[in-house]
Tab-separated table of C-alpha atoms in Angstrom:
chain	number	residue	atom	x	y	z
A	1	HIS	CA	-20.809	2.084	-18.542
A	2	MET	CA	-18.638	3.039	-21.512
A	3	PHE	CA	-17.097	-0.451	-21.547
A	4	ILE	CA	-20.560	-2.063	-21.703
A	5	VAL	CA	-21.537	0.208	-24.607
A	6	LEU	CA	-18.271	-0.650	-26.365
A	7	THR	CA	-18.638	-4.422	-26.021
A	8	THR	CA	-22.262	-4.234	-27.165
A	9	ALA	CA	-21.271	-2.228	-30.251
A	10	LEU	CA	-18.397	-4.583	-31.096
A	11	ASP	CA	-20.793	-7.531	-30.930
A	12	SER	CA	-23.212	-5.884	-33.360
A	13	LYS	CA	-22.869	-6.688	-37.074
A	14	ILE	CA	-24.355	-3.271	-37.844
A	15	LEU	CA	-22.278	-1.108	-35.472
A	16	ALA	CA	-18.991	-3.019	-35.274
A	17	PRO	CA	-17.659	-2.198	-38.799
A	18	ALA	CA	-17.601	1.519	-37.921
A	19	LEU	CA	-15.128	0.713	-35.153
A	20	THR	CA	-13.210	-2.189	-36.671
A	21	ASN	CA	-13.315	-1.474	-40.429
A	22	SER	CA	-14.100	-5.160	-40.808
A	23	LEU	CA	-17.173	-7.331	-41.284
A	24	THR	CA	-15.630	-9.988	-39.046
A	25	PRO	CA	-16.943	-9.786	-35.457
A	26	ILE	CA	-14.137	-9.152	-32.996
A	27	ARG	CA	-14.827	-12.421	-31.194
A	28	GLU	CA	-14.098	-14.280	-34.440
A	29	MET	CA	-10.894	-12.373	-35.256
A	30	THR	CA	-7.524	-14.040	-34.923
A	31	LEU	CA	-5.090	-12.800	-32.292
A	32	GLU	CA	-3.074	-11.013	-34.982
A	33	GLU	CA	-6.193	-9.284	-36.328
A	34	ARG	CA	-7.158	-8.105	-32.844
A	35	GLU	CA	-3.639	-6.764	-32.257
A	36	LYS	CA	-3.828	-4.802	-35.515
A	37	LEU	CA	-7.244	-3.452	-34.515
A	38	LEU	CA	-5.920	-2.186	-31.174
A	39	ALA	CA	-2.916	-0.611	-32.922
A	40	SER	CA	-5.253	1.146	-35.378
A	41	TRP	CA	-7.243	2.593	-32.473
A	42	ARG	CA	-4.052	3.702	-30.737
A	43	ASP	CA	-2.712	5.486	-33.831
A	44	SER	CA	-6.038	6.761	-35.147
A	45	PRO	CA	-6.374	10.485	-35.993
A	46	LEU	CA	-9.855	10.273	-34.427
A	47	SER	CA	-9.821	10.988	-30.691
A	48	PRO	CA	-12.811	8.667	-29.901
A	49	LYS	CA	-10.851	5.687	-31.234
A	50	ARG	CA	-7.761	6.682	-29.261
A	51	ARG	CA	-9.944	6.857	-26.151
A	52	LEU	CA	-11.210	3.361	-26.924
A	53	PHE	CA	-7.641	2.091	-26.972
A	54	ARG	CA	-6.854	3.732	-23.631
A	55	LEU	CA	-10.019	2.294	-22.120
A	56	VAL	CA	-9.309	-1.269	-23.269
A	57	SER	CA	-5.598	-1.180	-22.426
A	58	SER	CA	-6.116	0.330	-18.967
A	59	LEU	CA	-8.860	-2.138	-18.058
A	60	THR	CA	-6.663	-4.997	-19.257
A	61	LEU	CA	-3.691	-3.856	-17.182
A	62	VAL	CA	-5.792	-3.215	-14.081
A	63	THR	CA	-7.446	-6.627	-14.364
A	64	PHE	CA	-4.096	-8.360	-14.834
A	65	VAL	CA	-2.530	-6.626	-11.842
A	66	ARG	CA	-5.438	-7.390	-9.551
A	67	LEU	CA	-6.156	-10.954	-10.654
A	68	ALA	CA	-2.714	-12.165	-11.761
A	69	SER	CA	-2.047	-15.816	-10.966
A	70	GLU	CA	0.876	-17.015	-8.863
A	71	LEU	CA	2.636	-18.083	-12.073
A	72	HIS	CA	2.518	-14.557	-13.502
A	73	LEU	CA	3.649	-13.065	-10.201
A	74	LYS	CA	6.660	-15.397	-10.061
A	75	ALA	CA	7.588	-14.578	-13.671
A	76	THR	CA	7.800	-10.874	-12.813
A	77	HIS	CA	9.494	-11.478	-9.427
A	78	TYR	CA	6.489	-9.884	-7.730
A	79	PRO	CA	5.580	-11.493	-4.381
A	80	GLY	CA	1.962	-10.285	-4.339
A	81	ARG	CA	2.268	-8.661	-0.921
A	82	ASP	CA	5.104	-7.342	1.226
A	83	LEU	CA	7.032	-10.221	2.793
A	84	ARG	CA	9.182	-7.995	5.015
A	85	GLU	CA	8.419	-7.380	8.655
A	86	LYS	CA	10.630	-4.278	8.527
A	87	ALA	CA	11.639	-1.913	5.725
A	88	TYR	CA	15.237	-2.003	6.986
A	89	ASP	CA	17.100	-3.890	9.721
A	90	THR	CA	17.155	-1.161	12.364
A	91	GLN	CA	13.582	0.056	11.866
A	92	GLU	CA	11.471	0.327	15.006
A	93	ILE	CA	7.753	-0.100	14.343
A	94	ASP	CA	5.787	2.674	16.053
A	95	PRO	CA	3.007	1.001	18.096
A	96	PHE	CA	1.004	4.246	18.330
A	97	ARG	CA	-2.627	4.018	17.188
A	98	TYR	CA	-5.055	6.879	16.789
A	99	GLU	CA	-8.309	6.638	18.708
A	100	PHE	CA	-11.511	7.657	16.967
A	101	LEU	CA	-14.858	8.749	18.311
A	102	ASP	CA	-17.901	6.743	17.310
A	103	LYS	CA	-20.269	8.412	14.888
A	104	PRO	CA	-23.436	9.815	16.497
A	105	GLN	CA	-26.328	7.365	16.308
A	106	ILE	CA	-29.005	10.044	15.973
A	107	ASP	CA	-29.744	12.423	13.115
A	108	GLY	CA	-28.860	16.077	13.525
A	109	ALA	CA	-26.208	15.451	16.185
A	110	GLU	CA	-23.455	18.039	16.498
A	111	LEU	CA	-19.879	17.574	17.662
A	112	HIS	CA	-18.599	20.506	19.692
A	113	LEU	CA	-14.834	21.049	19.521
A	114	PRO	CA	-13.814	24.143	21.491
A	115	ASP	CA	-10.729	26.268	21.028
A	116	ILE	CA	-9.913	25.232	17.452
A	117	ASP	CA	-7.933	27.964	15.700
A	118	VAL	CA	-7.405	26.422	12.257
A	119	LEU	CA	-9.268	23.843	10.186
A	120	ILE	CA	-7.058	21.734	7.880
A	121	ILE	CA	-8.695	19.761	5.071
A	122	GLY	CA	-6.831	16.541	4.300
A	123	SER	CA	-4.193	14.673	6.298
A	124	GLY	CA	-1.341	14.369	3.781
A	125	ALA	CA	2.227	15.634	3.860
A	126	GLY	CA	1.206	19.267	3.368
A	127	ALA	CA	-1.312	19.063	6.196
A	128	GLY	CA	1.301	17.522	8.480
A	129	VAL	CA	3.743	20.367	7.884
A	130	VAL	CA	1.029	22.988	8.439
A	131	ALA	CA	-0.254	21.322	11.619
A	132	HIS	CA	3.293	20.962	12.982
A	133	THR	CA	4.139	24.591	12.234
A	134	LEU	CA	0.913	25.834	13.815
A	135	ALA	CA	1.465	23.685	16.912
A	136	ASN	CA	4.948	25.151	17.357
A	137	GLU	CA	3.376	28.608	17.249
A	138	GLY	CA	0.837	27.664	19.917
A	139	TYR	CA	-2.220	27.210	17.695
A	140	LYS	CA	-4.693	24.339	17.850
A	141	SER	CA	-5.733	22.794	14.558
A	142	LEU	CA	-8.310	20.233	13.486
A	143	VAL	CA	-7.471	17.925	10.580
A	144	LEU	CA	-10.366	16.527	8.544
A	145	GLU	CA	-9.826	13.394	6.428
A	146	LYS	CA	-12.484	11.454	4.491
A	147	GLY	CA	-10.262	8.405	3.961
A	148	THR	CA	-9.950	5.426	6.289
A	149	TYR	CA	-7.205	5.131	8.902
A	150	PHE	CA	-5.079	1.983	9.024
A	151	SER	CA	-2.385	1.420	11.641
A	152	PRO	CA	1.057	0.255	10.402
A	153	SER	CA	0.282	-3.309	11.509
A	154	GLU	CA	-2.790	-3.348	9.241
A	155	LEU	CA	-0.970	-2.143	6.114
A	156	ASN	CA	-0.122	-5.449	4.460
A	157	PHE	CA	-2.465	-5.496	1.480
A	158	ASN	CA	-2.251	-7.204	-1.872
A	159	ASP	CA	-2.957	-5.039	-4.922
A	160	LYS	CA	-6.617	-5.994	-5.206
A	161	ASP	CA	-7.514	-5.194	-1.596
A	162	GLY	CA	-5.065	-2.304	-1.283
A	163	THR	CA	-6.423	-0.313	-4.210
A	164	ALA	CA	-9.976	-0.879	-2.963
A	165	GLU	CA	-9.134	0.350	0.552
A	166	LEU	CA	-6.573	3.088	-0.083
A	167	TYR	CA	-7.531	4.722	-3.389
A	168	GLN	CA	-10.308	7.005	-4.578
A	169	GLY	CA	-12.887	4.997	-6.504
A	170	GLY	CA	-10.963	1.804	-5.839
A	171	GLY	CA	-8.147	3.030	-8.072
A	172	THR	CA	-10.299	3.507	-11.175
A	173	LEU	CA	-10.824	7.274	-11.198
A	174	ALA	CA	-11.022	8.828	-14.675
A	175	THR	CA	-12.071	12.070	-16.330
A	176	LEU	CA	-15.530	12.143	-17.906
A	177	ASN	CA	-14.136	11.858	-21.437
A	178	GLN	CA	-11.795	8.992	-20.466
A	179	GLN	CA	-8.829	11.048	-21.677
A	180	LEU	CA	-7.025	10.762	-18.367
A	181	PHE	CA	-6.916	8.020	-15.755
A	182	ILE	CA	-5.915	9.080	-12.254
A	183	LEU	CA	-4.596	6.887	-9.454
A	184	ALA	CA	-5.613	9.078	-6.527
A	185	GLY	CA	-5.016	7.994	-2.959
A	186	SER	CA	-7.772	8.466	-0.397
A	187	THR	CA	-6.639	7.410	3.062
A	188	PHE	CA	-5.489	8.807	6.386
A	189	GLY	CA	-1.983	10.185	5.906
A	190	GLY	CA	-2.425	10.987	2.224
A	191	GLY	CA	0.835	10.900	0.320
A	192	THR	CA	2.760	9.884	3.441
A	193	THR	CA	0.812	6.605	3.424
A	194	VAL	CA	0.365	6.013	-0.314
A	195	ASN	CA	3.323	6.939	-2.507
A	196	TRP	CA	6.086	5.587	-4.723
A	197	SER	CA	8.941	6.926	-2.579
A	198	ALA	CA	10.215	8.991	-5.527
A	199	CYS	CA	11.137	12.615	-4.796
A	200	LEU	CA	11.156	15.053	-7.712
A	201	LYS	CA	12.334	18.626	-7.333
A	202	THR	CA	10.216	21.319	-8.961
A	203	PRO	CA	11.165	21.447	-12.681
A	204	PHE	CA	12.590	24.687	-14.061
A	205	LYS	CA	9.671	25.164	-16.485
A	206	VAL	CA	7.180	25.002	-13.611
A	207	ARG	CA	9.136	27.488	-11.519
A	208	LYS	CA	9.369	29.784	-14.544
A	209	GLU	CA	5.596	29.606	-15.017
A	210	TRP	CA	5.011	30.464	-11.357
A	211	TYR	CA	7.330	33.445	-11.691
A	212	ASP	CA	6.141	34.706	-15.095
A	213	ASP	CA	2.407	34.117	-14.701
A	214	TYR	CA	1.879	34.599	-10.974
A	215	GLY	CA	4.769	36.826	-9.907
A	216	ILE	CA	6.080	34.449	-7.241
A	217	GLU	CA	9.624	35.788	-6.913
A	218	PHE	CA	10.683	33.274	-4.248
A	219	VAL	CA	10.816	30.401	-6.775
A	220	ALA	CA	13.228	32.254	-9.059
A	221	ASN	CA	16.089	32.715	-6.616
A	222	GLU	CA	18.619	30.606	-4.749
A	223	SER	CA	16.593	30.539	-1.538
A	224	TYR	CA	14.082	28.195	-3.197
A	225	ASP	CA	16.898	25.791	-4.104
A	226	LYS	CA	18.142	25.896	-0.524
A	227	ALA	CA	14.616	25.213	0.743
A	228	GLN	CA	14.333	22.131	-1.476
A	229	ASP	CA	17.769	20.914	-0.383
A	230	TYR	CA	16.709	21.337	3.252
A	231	VAL	CA	13.581	19.239	2.697
A	232	TRP	CA	15.650	16.550	0.928
A	233	LYS	CA	18.066	16.440	3.868
A	234	GLN	CA	15.288	16.257	6.454
A	235	MET	CA	13.669	13.332	4.613
A	236	GLY	CA	16.949	11.584	3.878
A	237	ALA	CA	16.038	11.486	0.186
A	238	SER	CA	18.752	10.373	-2.230
A	239	ALA	CA	19.534	7.955	-5.058
A	240	GLU	CA	22.214	6.150	-3.051
A	241	GLY	CA	21.742	2.489	-2.214
A	242	ILE	CA	18.703	2.012	-4.477
A	243	THR	CA	17.971	-1.614	-5.340
A	244	HIS	CA	15.860	-1.570	-8.495
A	245	SER	CA	13.040	-4.031	-9.057
A	246	LEU	CA	13.026	-6.338	-12.068
A	247	ALA	CA	10.513	-4.048	-13.802
A	248	ASN	CA	12.780	-1.024	-13.319
A	249	GLU	CA	15.809	-2.949	-14.552
A	250	VAL	CA	13.928	-3.915	-17.723
A	251	VAL	CA	12.952	-0.270	-18.347
A	252	ILE	CA	16.512	0.964	-17.753
A	253	GLU	CA	18.050	-1.687	-20.000
A	254	GLY	CA	15.443	-1.089	-22.714
A	255	GLY	CA	16.110	2.639	-22.568
A	256	LYS	CA	19.834	2.086	-23.031
A	257	LYS	CA	19.239	-0.082	-26.094
A	258	LEU	CA	17.003	2.609	-27.581
A	259	GLY	CA	19.495	5.353	-26.805
A	260	TYR	CA	17.353	6.999	-24.121
A	261	LYS	CA	18.988	8.626	-21.123
A	262	SER	CA	17.767	7.565	-17.704
A	263	LYS	CA	18.413	8.708	-14.164
A	264	ALA	CA	17.397	7.177	-10.863
A	265	ALA	CA	14.925	9.334	-8.966
A	266	ASP	CA	15.823	10.211	-5.398
A	267	GLN	CA	13.874	8.108	-2.922
A	268	ASN	CA	12.453	9.127	0.424
A	269	SER	CA	14.149	6.309	2.319
A	270	GLY	CA	15.152	8.223	5.431
A	271	GLY	CA	18.819	7.908	4.558
A	272	HIS	CA	18.760	4.127	4.979
A	273	PRO	CA	20.734	2.281	2.265
A	274	HIS	CA	19.119	-0.645	0.459
A	275	HIS	CA	15.670	0.397	1.630
A	276	PRO	CA	13.540	-0.512	-1.411
A	277	CYS	CA	10.162	1.109	-1.888
A	278	GLY	CA	8.556	-2.328	-1.949
A	279	PHE	CA	4.825	-1.925	-1.408
A	280	CYS	CA	4.818	1.749	-0.410
A	281	HIS	CA	2.000	2.293	-2.941
A	282	LEU	CA	-0.107	0.174	-0.582
A	283	GLY	CA	1.004	1.902	2.605
């Protein structure tokens, strides 16, 4: 809706000058003039103009990613979809598939599930740990998930179809004021299905806030560090054997030239060397 309002205003000789500081309609501007206009929005002291820049730039990037031609994909060394049958040579694909009950065909139908001790909302990594812990203690839990379930054999999407199937709002979720765009997964398995493989330990400033503001003493002592190390070991997360993509290599090299320090993030690769993330953002 906001994009339609924006394009209508930019096409109006009365309204456009307030946004462009020019009497020339944007469709008649040269490429250089349009670039300067976008830069002025980006650097404007007025927050509405900065929001306009974020809106236009994000829509442009999303459109490019979803509709990029084969030529553009080849130029960025991006195959479009995962070409591997296995993430690593010794991987064994789990053939297990969940079975689902059909939805009731009549209004007002109720599903009776006896002997449920705990209700867990969401099926992500946190839910998995909770359900596993409860099961070990002899409790029965029910996990509720609004997202769609796809078996491993079905998870071979391209970006266009993958974002539509696996993400909230088709990957275009934003705050009401367009200040923040959120890529939020919405699928069975949560962050264990949709992720970027990167593992980040809780930053010191966050732990300090938890301790100072909420009195959580556990995060301020060595036992919390040991707990994180245990999780890392169980997942096989490390920075060893990482094969960076072309995009990552460009960022790293650019950072070096600008004098920025960079560090490879540990990846949840199960301890398997040369196990690139690939298309883990699409399952």
